[in-house]
Every structure is written in C-alpha cells, then in structure tokens.
Amino acid sequence: MATFAQNCSKNLKTLKLIRCLGDCDTVLEKLGNGNRGVIEIHLERLQVADLGFSAISKCSNMEVLHIVKAPECSNFGLICVVENCKLLRKLHIDGWRTNMIGDEGLIAISKECPNIQELVLIGVNPTSLSLTAIASNCQKLERLALCGSGSIGDAEFACIAAKCVALKKLCIKGCPISNVGLEMLAWGCPSLSKIKVKKCRGVNGEAAESIGCAQWLQSALCSSPSAVVTSRLLLRPSTHVRAIHALCPLSPTSQLLSND
C-alpha cells in the first residue's frame, strides 16, 4: 500500500480507500506529498487520525471528500483540510461512534469553503452557532443532509430557512424537528424543490399538507413579489395550519399549480 502511494501516477484523480486494515496515515502522507491532481477522496472505515487528514490537505485541488466511519478524525484534522482545500464542493461526514467533530470544525467549513454546494452530516451534533455560520457564509449550498443529530431542532431549521437561499434539496433523518420547523422551511427557502423526512417523531401528515399549501400560495402570488413577502410575514409558523388552509384551500387549481 505504501509503495503504491509513493509511486502513484500524478494523473490520479480519484482515490477510494474502504475497509483497509492497518494504519493509513503513512499511506496518505506519501499520497498527499505534492499531489495536486487528486480531485476526489473517499475514506471509509479506516484507521485514519488527524495526521492522515493533515496529509490529504496538501491535495489543494480536491473538490469532493467523503469521511465515513473514521472515528479518529477530529476538528483539528477537518480544519486542516478545509483551510487548504478551498475548492471543496462536496463534503460528507459520517461521525459514527465519535463526538470529535463539532462546532469548531463546522465553523471552519463556513469560513474556508464558500463554494461548497453539498454538505452531508451524519451523527454530527452541530448547534445553531455553526449552522448559522454555514447558512450565512455558504451561499452556494444547494444540497444538505442532516441525519442522526440530536441537537438539530426547530430553532436550527429556522436558521436554515432564513439564510439558505440557494438550497434545493434537503434530507432530514432522526432529528428532533416538528411540523413547525418544516413549515418554516417551506416559507423560507425560495429554491427548495425536494424535502425528504425520515424517522422524525415530531413530524406527522399535517406538515406535508401545509408545505403543499405554502408552495401553492407562493406560486399563485409569484406575479407580485411584495405580496409573497407580506404573506410570509403574516403566516408565521405560530398561525399554523388553519391560517394557511384559509388562504389556499386544496382545490383542483392548486393541485395543478403544484404539479407544474
């Protein structure tokens, strides 16, 4: 393995290391030594510590990084990568069996990766502090997945709704969000086209119905931007489902508009 890394071609673009035994830090050190051609790296179920992540941070042209079930990765290793890899577009972090990645590392992403388009956080517990930073600074973020995060509730999703203007696709799984949080997303993310919610106990069928109404009302009022803004201010989540139904009953016309 080490011999391969030392002699690998400078034309190497993608590297995937999955379920490899032994210490991979040395391998990654040799790979990252001046290798600017690597664009995509997947590390899954490996014994990789911050030394290894510091090494791959030398792949300064890297655009895609997947860190899956690498329990020794911490904020320090993640910060090394994002500070040196300014071209990152896609970042997946599966924090399986570790609490070593948190707000410090995520805030670094917000500062150093303004061009990031896709962010997946699994088993990571950010707070509103880091989510606010990401939502405010990463204006090109189009795809976001938050799974198995016990710290992400309605307040955090209110931040996403207010700041993530480019967000198109959102996946939520196993987070303590309620119907109110989903309604905020429906009214706050103008580009949102797909929401996937799974295993969130605070969400029921009313949320899908109210989101459908919100999307219809925005389409119906699209000819008058000021009316859309006014409606968003009046129909705060506290008014909940009844007020939305009063303004946008589920008629055949609304069904047609939503399908368009």
PDB file of C-alpha atoms in Angstrom:
ATOM      1  CA  MET A   1       0.000   0.000   0.000  1.00  0.00           C
ATOM      2  CA  ALA A   2       2.745   2.422   0.911  1.00  0.00           C
ATOM      3  CA  THR A   3       4.638   1.517  -2.277  1.00  0.00           C
ATOM      4  CA  PHE A   4       1.531   2.249  -4.323  1.00  0.00           C
ATOM      5  CA  ALA A   5       1.099   5.670  -2.723  1.00  0.00           C
ATOM      6  CA  GLN A   6       4.725   6.545  -3.285  1.00  0.00           C
ATOM      7  CA  ASN A   7       4.692   5.571  -6.942  1.00  0.00           C
ATOM      8  CA  CYS A   8       1.136   6.530  -7.866  1.00  0.00           C
ATOM      9  CA  SER A   9       0.699   8.493 -11.053  1.00  0.00           C
ATOM     10  CA  LYS A  10       0.401  12.243 -10.913  1.00  0.00           C
ATOM     11  CA  ASN A  11      -2.638  11.751 -13.165  1.00  0.00           C
ATOM     12  CA  LEU A  12      -4.585  10.128 -10.319  1.00  0.00           C
ATOM     13  CA  LYS A  13      -7.905  11.964  -9.919  1.00  0.00           C
ATOM     14  CA  THR A  14      -9.986   9.778  -7.561  1.00  0.00           C
ATOM     15  CA  LEU A  15      -8.929   7.733  -4.537  1.00  0.00           C
ATOM     16  CA  LYS A  16     -11.260   5.432  -2.587  1.00  0.00           C
ATOM     17  CA  LEU A  17      -9.969   3.540   0.461  1.00  0.00           C
ATOM     18  CA  ILE A  18     -12.653   1.345   2.022  1.00  0.00           C
ATOM     19  CA  ARG A  19     -12.231  -1.174   4.854  1.00  0.00           C
ATOM     20  CA  CYS A  20      -8.448  -1.264   4.607  1.00  0.00           C
ATOM     21  CA  LEU A  21      -6.656  -2.713   7.618  1.00  0.00           C
ATOM     22  CA  GLY A  22      -3.737  -1.102   9.393  1.00  0.00           C
ATOM     23  CA  ASP A  23      -2.563   2.440   9.908  1.00  0.00           C
ATOM     24  CA  CYS A  24      -3.373   4.505   6.823  1.00  0.00           C
ATOM     25  CA  ASP A  25      -1.766   7.747   7.966  1.00  0.00           C
ATOM     26  CA  THR A  26       1.615   6.894   6.412  1.00  0.00           C
ATOM     27  CA  VAL A  27      -0.027   5.983   3.113  1.00  0.00           C
ATOM     28  CA  LEU A  28      -1.917   9.261   2.984  1.00  0.00           C
ATOM     29  CA  GLU A  29       1.222  11.200   3.874  1.00  0.00           C
ATOM     30  CA  LYS A  30       3.002   9.834   0.803  1.00  0.00           C
ATOM     31  CA  LEU A  31      -0.042  10.328  -1.383  1.00  0.00           C
ATOM     32  CA  GLY A  32      -0.562  13.945  -0.362  1.00  0.00           C
ATOM     33  CA  ASN A  33       3.053  14.909  -0.789  1.00  0.00           C
ATOM     34  CA  GLY A  34       2.766  17.440  -3.607  1.00  0.00           C
ATOM     35  CA  ASN A  35      -0.025  15.555  -5.415  1.00  0.00           C
ATOM     36  CA  ARG A  36      -2.285  18.305  -6.695  1.00  0.00           C
ATOM     37  CA  GLY A  37      -4.088  16.175  -9.256  1.00  0.00           C
ATOM     38  CA  VAL A  38      -6.403  14.372  -6.813  1.00  0.00           C
ATOM     39  CA  ILE A  39      -9.903  15.815  -7.017  1.00  0.00           C
ATOM     40  CA  GLU A  40     -11.968  13.230  -5.110  1.00  0.00           C
ATOM     41  CA  ILE A  41     -11.161  11.192  -1.969  1.00  0.00           C
ATOM     42  CA  HIS A  42     -13.360   8.638  -0.156  1.00  0.00           C
ATOM     43  CA  LEU A  43     -12.173   7.310   3.211  1.00  0.00           C
ATOM     44  CA  GLU A  44     -14.451   4.707   4.791  1.00  0.00           C
ATOM     45  CA  ARG A  45     -13.977   2.508   7.855  1.00  0.00           C
ATOM     46  CA  LEU A  46     -10.284   3.248   8.171  1.00  0.00           C
ATOM     47  CA  GLN A  47      -7.815   3.813  10.949  1.00  0.00           C
ATOM     48  CA  VAL A  48      -7.058   7.394   9.979  1.00  0.00           C
ATOM     49  CA  ALA A  49      -6.095  10.058  12.504  1.00  0.00           C
ATOM     50  CA  ASP A  50      -5.560  13.780  12.174  1.00  0.00           C
ATOM     51  CA  LEU A  51      -2.065  13.127  10.780  1.00  0.00           C
ATOM     52  CA  GLY A  52      -3.628  11.476   7.747  1.00  0.00           C
ATOM     53  CA  PHE A  53      -6.107  14.301   7.232  1.00  0.00           C
ATOM     54  CA  SER A  54      -3.315  16.828   7.530  1.00  0.00           C
ATOM     55  CA  ALA A  55      -1.569  14.908   4.740  1.00  0.00           C
ATOM     56  CA  ILE A  56      -4.517  14.917   2.334  1.00  0.00           C
ATOM     57  CA  SER A  57      -4.956  18.632   2.957  1.00  0.00           C
ATOM     58  CA  LYS A  58      -1.947  19.027   0.657  1.00  0.00           C
ATOM     59  CA  CYS A  59      -4.176  17.882  -2.210  1.00  0.00           C
ATOM     60  CA  SER A  60      -5.159  21.504  -2.641  1.00  0.00           C
ATOM     61  CA  ASN A  61      -7.304  20.938  -5.757  1.00  0.00           C
ATOM     62  CA  MET A  62      -9.585  18.429  -4.021  1.00  0.00           C
ATOM     63  CA  GLU A  63     -13.280  19.078  -4.692  1.00  0.00           C
ATOM     64  CA  VAL A  64     -15.011  16.045  -3.129  1.00  0.00           C
ATOM     65  CA  LEU A  65     -14.284  14.460   0.258  1.00  0.00           C
ATOM     66  CA  HIS A  66     -16.166  11.635   1.987  1.00  0.00           C
ATOM     67  CA  ILE A  67     -15.214  10.792   5.580  1.00  0.00           C
ATOM     68  CA  VAL A  68     -17.240   7.741   6.577  1.00  0.00           C
ATOM     69  CA  LYS A  69     -16.866   5.989   9.922  1.00  0.00           C
ATOM     70  CA  ALA A  70     -13.353   7.171  10.621  1.00  0.00           C
ATOM     71  CA  PRO A  71     -13.671   7.542  14.407  1.00  0.00           C
ATOM     72  CA  GLU A  72     -10.253   9.108  14.963  1.00  0.00           C
ATOM     73  CA  CYS A  73     -10.936  12.173  12.830  1.00  0.00           C
ATOM     74  CA  SER A  74     -11.385  15.330  14.926  1.00  0.00           C
ATOM     75  CA  ASN A  75     -11.983  19.043  14.462  1.00  0.00           C
ATOM     76  CA  PHE A  76      -8.233  19.527  14.013  1.00  0.00           C
ATOM     77  CA  GLY A  77      -7.996  17.188  11.015  1.00  0.00           C
ATOM     78  CA  LEU A  78     -11.107  18.646   9.403  1.00  0.00           C
ATOM     79  CA  ILE A  79      -9.825  22.201   9.859  1.00  0.00           C
ATOM     80  CA  CYS A  80      -6.516  21.264   8.215  1.00  0.00           C
ATOM     81  CA  VAL A  81      -8.395  20.037   5.154  1.00  0.00           C
ATOM     82  CA  VAL A  82     -10.794  22.953   4.716  1.00  0.00           C
ATOM     83  CA  GLU A  83      -8.112  25.584   5.310  1.00  0.00           C
ATOM     84  CA  ASN A  84      -6.023  24.223   2.434  1.00  0.00           C
ATOM     85  CA  CYS A  85      -8.646  22.808   0.048  1.00  0.00           C
ATOM     86  CA  LYS A  86     -10.509  25.939  -0.993  1.00  0.00           C
ATOM     87  CA  LEU A  87     -12.179  24.229  -3.969  1.00  0.00           C
ATOM     88  CA  LEU A  88     -14.280  21.785  -1.938  1.00  0.00           C
ATOM     89  CA  ARG A  89     -17.748  21.413  -3.465  1.00  0.00           C
ATOM     90  CA  LYS A  90     -18.982  18.247  -1.737  1.00  0.00           C
ATOM     91  CA  LEU A  91     -18.271  17.189   1.826  1.00  0.00           C
ATOM     92  CA  HIS A  92     -19.754  14.113   3.532  1.00  0.00           C
ATOM     93  CA  ILE A  93     -19.012  13.454   7.206  1.00  0.00           C
ATOM     94  CA  ASP A  94     -20.304  10.352   8.969  1.00  0.00           C
ATOM     95  CA  GLY A  95     -19.346  10.814  12.616  1.00  0.00           C
ATOM     96  CA  TRP A  96     -20.029   7.190  13.590  1.00  0.00           C
ATOM     97  CA  ARG A  97     -19.001   6.429  17.183  1.00  0.00           C
ATOM     98  CA  THR A  98     -17.270   9.728  17.732  1.00  0.00           C
ATOM     99  CA  ASN A  99     -18.011  13.148  19.163  1.00  0.00           C
ATOM    100  CA  MET A 100     -14.732  14.610  17.951  1.00  0.00           C
ATOM    101  CA  ILE A 101     -16.249  16.775  15.201  1.00  0.00           C
ATOM    102  CA  GLY A 102     -18.463  19.655  16.290  1.00  0.00           C
ATOM    103  CA  ASP A 103     -18.984  23.383  16.035  1.00  0.00           C
ATOM    104  CA  GLU A 104     -15.303  24.253  15.744  1.00  0.00           C
ATOM    105  CA  GLY A 105     -14.798  22.164  12.625  1.00  0.00           C
ATOM    106  CA  LEU A 106     -18.121  23.168  11.072  1.00  0.00           C
ATOM    107  CA  ILE A 107     -17.476  26.880  11.602  1.00  0.00           C
ATOM    108  CA  ALA A 108     -14.162  26.395   9.798  1.00  0.00           C
ATOM    109  CA  ILE A 109     -16.129  24.987   6.843  1.00  0.00           C
ATOM    110  CA  SER A 110     -18.266  28.124   6.783  1.00  0.00           C
ATOM    111  CA  LYS A 111     -15.171  30.354   6.745  1.00  0.00           C
ATOM    112  CA  GLU A 112     -12.974  28.445   4.332  1.00  0.00           C
ATOM    113  CA  CYS A 113     -15.406  26.796   1.875  1.00  0.00           C
ATOM    114  CA  PRO A 114     -17.716  29.484   0.469  1.00  0.00           C
ATOM    115  CA  ASN A 115     -18.196  27.481  -2.747  1.00  0.00           C
ATOM    116  CA  ILE A 116     -19.491  24.311  -1.094  1.00  0.00           C
ATOM    117  CA  GLN A 117     -22.625  23.003  -2.802  1.00  0.00           C
ATOM    118  CA  GLU A 118     -23.317  19.742  -0.965  1.00  0.00           C
ATOM    119  CA  LEU A 119     -22.939  19.025   2.749  1.00  0.00           C
ATOM    120  CA  VAL A 120     -23.900  15.766   4.479  1.00  0.00           C
ATOM    121  CA  LEU A 121     -23.637  15.459   8.262  1.00  0.00           C
ATOM    122  CA  ILE A 122     -24.423  12.090   9.843  1.00  0.00           C
ATOM    123  CA  GLY A 123     -24.128  11.569  13.569  1.00  0.00           C
ATOM    124  CA  VAL A 124     -22.661  15.038  13.983  1.00  0.00           C
ATOM    125  CA  ASN A 125     -24.245  17.362  16.543  1.00  0.00           C
ATOM    126  CA  PRO A 126     -23.923  20.957  15.407  1.00  0.00           C
ATOM    127  CA  THR A 127     -25.581  23.788  17.300  1.00  0.00           C
ATOM    128  CA  SER A 128     -27.298  26.892  15.980  1.00  0.00           C
ATOM    129  CA  LEU A 129     -23.903  28.633  16.222  1.00  0.00           C
ATOM    130  CA  SER A 130     -22.254  26.548  13.499  1.00  0.00           C
ATOM    131  CA  LEU A 131     -25.416  26.147  11.411  1.00  0.00           C
ATOM    132  CA  THR A 132     -25.889  29.916  11.383  1.00  0.00           C
ATOM    133  CA  ALA A 133     -22.305  30.350  10.188  1.00  0.00           C
ATOM    134  CA  ILE A 134     -22.742  27.771   7.411  1.00  0.00           C
ATOM    135  CA  ALA A 135     -26.102  29.151   6.310  1.00  0.00           C
ATOM    136  CA  SER A 136     -24.787  32.734   6.284  1.00  0.00           C
ATOM    137  CA  ASN A 137     -21.451  32.163   4.532  1.00  0.00           C
ATOM    138  CA  CYS A 138     -22.085  29.196   2.214  1.00  0.00           C
ATOM    139  CA  GLN A 139     -24.446  30.964  -0.171  1.00  0.00           C
ATOM    140  CA  LYS A 140     -23.998  28.340  -2.906  1.00  0.00           C
ATOM    141  CA  LEU A 141     -25.186  25.429  -0.731  1.00  0.00           C
ATOM    142  CA  GLU A 142     -27.780  23.513  -2.769  1.00  0.00           C
ATOM    143  CA  ARG A 143     -27.954  20.094  -1.098  1.00  0.00           C
ATOM    144  CA  LEU A 144     -27.976  19.488   2.655  1.00  0.00           C
ATOM    145  CA  ALA A 145     -28.476  16.274   4.652  1.00  0.00           C
ATOM    146  CA  LEU A 146     -28.729  16.180   8.447  1.00  0.00           C
ATOM    147  CA  CYS A 147     -29.091  12.698   9.916  1.00  0.00           C
ATOM    148  CA  GLY A 148     -28.998  11.346  13.456  1.00  0.00           C
ATOM    149  CA  SER A 149     -28.262  14.718  15.020  1.00  0.00           C
ATOM    150  CA  GLY A 150     -29.919  15.137  18.398  1.00  0.00           C
ATOM    151  CA  SER A 151     -29.033  18.815  18.624  1.00  0.00           C
ATOM    152  CA  ILE A 152     -30.882  19.938  15.476  1.00  0.00           C
ATOM    153  CA  GLY A 153     -34.463  21.067  16.143  1.00  0.00           C
ATOM    154  CA  ASP A 154     -36.890  23.761  15.042  1.00  0.00           C
ATOM    155  CA  ALA A 155     -34.612  26.655  16.081  1.00  0.00           C
ATOM    156  CA  GLU A 156     -31.783  25.363  13.914  1.00  0.00           C
ATOM    157  CA  PHE A 157     -34.098  24.809  10.950  1.00  0.00           C
ATOM    158  CA  ALA A 158     -35.421  28.351  11.368  1.00  0.00           C
ATOM    159  CA  CYS A 159     -31.847  29.499  10.752  1.00  0.00           C
ATOM    160  CA  ILE A 160     -31.585  27.345   7.623  1.00  0.00           C
ATOM    161  CA  ALA A 161     -34.923  28.702   6.357  1.00  0.00           C
ATOM    162  CA  ALA A 162     -33.783  32.285   6.855  1.00  0.00           C
ATOM    163  CA  LYS A 163     -30.307  32.024   5.349  1.00  0.00           C
ATOM    164  CA  CYS A 164     -30.051  29.164   2.799  1.00  0.00           C
ATOM    165  CA  VAL A 165     -31.456  30.955  -0.231  1.00  0.00           C
ATOM    166  CA  ALA A 166     -29.849  28.568  -2.756  1.00  0.00           C
ATOM    167  CA  LEU A 167     -30.926  25.349  -1.020  1.00  0.00           C
ATOM    168  CA  LYS A 168     -32.721  22.982  -3.424  1.00  0.00           C
ATOM    169  CA  LYS A 169     -32.681  19.579  -1.713  1.00  0.00           C
ATOM    170  CA  LEU A 170     -32.890  18.784   1.988  1.00  0.00           C
ATOM    171  CA  CYS A 171     -32.775  15.401   3.731  1.00  0.00           C
ATOM    172  CA  ILE A 172     -33.662  15.113   7.435  1.00  0.00           C
ATOM    173  CA  LYS A 173     -33.445  11.816   9.300  1.00  0.00           C
ATOM    174  CA  GLY A 174     -33.689  11.089  13.001  1.00  0.00           C
ATOM    175  CA  CYS A 175     -33.664  14.733  14.133  1.00  0.00           C
ATOM    176  CA  PRO A 176     -35.932  16.330  16.788  1.00  0.00           C
ATOM    177  CA  ILE A 177     -37.760  18.579  14.327  1.00  0.00           C
ATOM    178  CA  SER A 178     -41.523  19.197  14.403  1.00  0.00           C
ATOM    179  CA  ASN A 179     -44.196  20.330  11.929  1.00  0.00           C
ATOM    180  CA  VAL A 180     -43.399  23.934  12.826  1.00  0.00           C
ATOM    181  CA  GLY A 181     -39.794  23.540  11.673  1.00  0.00           C
ATOM    182  CA  LEU A 182     -40.874  22.115   8.331  1.00  0.00           C
ATOM    183  CA  GLU A 183     -43.339  24.950   7.771  1.00  0.00           C
ATOM    184  CA  MET A 184     -40.517  27.425   8.337  1.00  0.00           C
ATOM    185  CA  LEU A 185     -38.538  25.694   5.598  1.00  0.00           C
ATOM    186  CA  ALA A 186     -41.490  25.837   3.196  1.00  0.00           C
ATOM    187  CA  TRP A 187     -41.808  29.589   3.631  1.00  0.00           C
ATOM    188  CA  GLY A 188     -38.156  30.462   3.970  1.00  0.00           C
ATOM    189  CA  CYS A 189     -36.201  28.615   1.247  1.00  0.00           C
ATOM    190  CA  PRO A 190     -37.216  30.067  -2.137  1.00  0.00           C
ATOM    191  CA  SER A 191     -35.294  27.498  -4.207  1.00  0.00           C
ATOM    192  CA  LEU A 192     -36.284  24.384  -2.249  1.00  0.00           C
ATOM    193  CA  SER A 193     -37.687  21.688  -4.558  1.00  0.00           C
ATOM    194  CA  LYS A 194     -37.294  18.474  -2.552  1.00  0.00           C
ATOM    195  CA  ILE A 195     -37.592  17.629   1.149  1.00  0.00           C
ATOM    196  CA  LYS A 196     -37.061  14.112   2.457  1.00  0.00           C
ATOM    197  CA  VAL A 197     -38.001  13.433   6.082  1.00  0.00           C
ATOM    198  CA  LYS A 198     -37.481  10.079   7.778  1.00  0.00           C
ATOM    199  CA  LYS A 199     -37.720   8.840  11.377  1.00  0.00           C
ATOM    200  CA  CYS A 200     -38.519  12.267  12.850  1.00  0.00           C
ATOM    201  CA  ARG A 201     -41.074  11.601  15.563  1.00  0.00           C
ATOM    202  CA  GLY A 202     -42.229  15.189  15.827  1.00  0.00           C
ATOM    203  CA  VAL A 203     -43.409  15.286  12.196  1.00  0.00           C
ATOM    204  CA  ASN A 204     -46.788  13.985  11.015  1.00  0.00           C
ATOM    205  CA  GLY A 205     -49.054  14.199   7.963  1.00  0.00           C
ATOM    206  CA  GLU A 206     -50.136  17.770   8.682  1.00  0.00           C
ATOM    207  CA  ALA A 207     -46.658  19.004   7.788  1.00  0.00           C
ATOM    208  CA  ALA A 208     -46.791  17.662   4.228  1.00  0.00           C
ATOM    209  CA  GLU A 209     -50.226  19.196   3.717  1.00  0.00           C
ATOM    210  CA  SER A 210     -49.238  22.617   4.980  1.00  0.00           C
ATOM    211  CA  ILE A 211     -45.998  22.612   2.961  1.00  0.00           C
ATOM    212  CA  GLY A 212     -48.038  21.845  -0.152  1.00  0.00           C
ATOM    213  CA  CYS A 213     -50.275  24.843   0.594  1.00  0.00           C
ATOM    214  CA  ALA A 214     -47.308  27.115   1.144  1.00  0.00           C
ATOM    215  CA  GLN A 215     -45.736  26.128  -2.157  1.00  0.00           C
ATOM    216  CA  TRP A 216     -49.048  26.695  -3.960  1.00  0.00           C
ATOM    217  CA  LEU A 217     -49.549  30.127  -2.413  1.00  0.00           C
ATOM    218  CA  GLN A 218     -46.065  31.237  -3.403  1.00  0.00           C
ATOM    219  CA  SER A 219     -46.721  30.105  -6.997  1.00  0.00           C
ATOM    220  CA  ALA A 220     -50.095  31.870  -7.102  1.00  0.00           C
ATOM    221  CA  LEU A 221     -48.574  35.141  -5.892  1.00  0.00           C
ATOM    222  CA  CYS A 222     -45.380  34.968  -7.939  1.00  0.00           C
ATOM    223  CA  SER A 223     -46.510  37.855 -10.155  1.00  0.00           C
ATOM    224  CA  SER A 224     -46.386  40.130  -7.110  1.00  0.00           C
ATOM    225  CA  PRO A 225     -43.166  39.646  -5.123  1.00  0.00           C
ATOM    226  CA  SER A 226     -44.307  42.097  -2.433  1.00  0.00           C
ATOM    227  CA  ALA A 227     -47.431  40.008  -1.846  1.00  0.00           C
ATOM    228  CA  VAL A 228     -45.312  36.913  -1.343  1.00  0.00           C
ATOM    229  CA  VAL A 229     -43.169  38.672   1.243  1.00  0.00           C
ATOM    230  CA  THR A 230     -46.274  40.008   3.006  1.00  0.00           C
ATOM    231  CA  SER A 231     -47.805  36.551   3.114  1.00  0.00           C
ATOM    232  CA  ARG A 232     -44.649  35.110   4.612  1.00  0.00           C
ATOM    233  CA  LEU A 233     -44.730  37.719   7.359  1.00  0.00           C
ATOM    234  CA  LEU A 234     -48.399  37.133   8.150  1.00  0.00           C
ATOM    235  CA  LEU A 235     -48.296  33.358   8.013  1.00  0.00           C
ATOM    236  CA  ARG A 236     -45.703  32.727  10.654  1.00  0.00           C
ATOM    237  CA  PRO A 237     -45.460  29.149  11.984  1.00  0.00           C
ATOM    238  CA  SER A 238     -47.346  30.255  15.083  1.00  0.00           C
ATOM    239  CA  THR A 239     -50.514  30.699  12.990  1.00  0.00           C
ATOM    240  CA  HIS A 240     -50.017  27.068  11.981  1.00  0.00           C
ATOM    241  CA  VAL A 241     -52.138  25.076   9.557  1.00  0.00           C
ATOM    242  CA  ARG A 242     -55.586  26.737   9.828  1.00  0.00           C
ATOM    243  CA  ALA A 243     -54.487  30.122   8.530  1.00  0.00           C
ATOM    244  CA  ILE A 244     -52.733  28.522   5.578  1.00  0.00           C
ATOM    245  CA  HIS A 245     -55.848  26.496   4.704  1.00  0.00           C
ATOM    246  CA  ALA A 246     -57.956  29.653   4.833  1.00  0.00           C
ATOM    247  CA  LEU A 247     -55.842  31.287   2.143  1.00  0.00           C
ATOM    248  CA  CYS A 248     -55.078  28.247  -0.009  1.00  0.00           C
ATOM    249  CA  PRO A 249     -57.745  25.540   0.091  1.00  0.00           C
ATOM    250  CA  LEU A 250     -56.789  22.344  -1.697  1.00  0.00           C
ATOM    251  CA  SER A 251     -58.744  22.889  -4.907  1.00  0.00           C
ATOM    252  CA  PRO A 252     -58.121  21.283  -8.336  1.00  0.00           C
ATOM    253  CA  THR A 253     -56.449  24.528  -9.402  1.00  0.00           C
ATOM    254  CA  SER A 254     -53.953  24.368  -6.558  1.00  0.00           C
ATOM    255  CA  GLN A 255     -53.181  20.740  -7.362  1.00  0.00           C
ATOM    256  CA  LEU A 256     -52.461  21.726 -10.961  1.00  0.00           C
ATOM    257  CA  LEU A 257     -50.207  24.592  -9.946  1.00  0.00           C
ATOM    258  CA  SER A 258     -48.246  22.421  -7.514  1.00  0.00           C
ATOM    259  CA  ASN A 259     -47.715  19.763 -10.186  1.00  0.00           C
ATOM    260  CA  ASP A 260     -46.335  22.377 -12.553  1.00  0.00           C
TER     261      ASP A 260
END
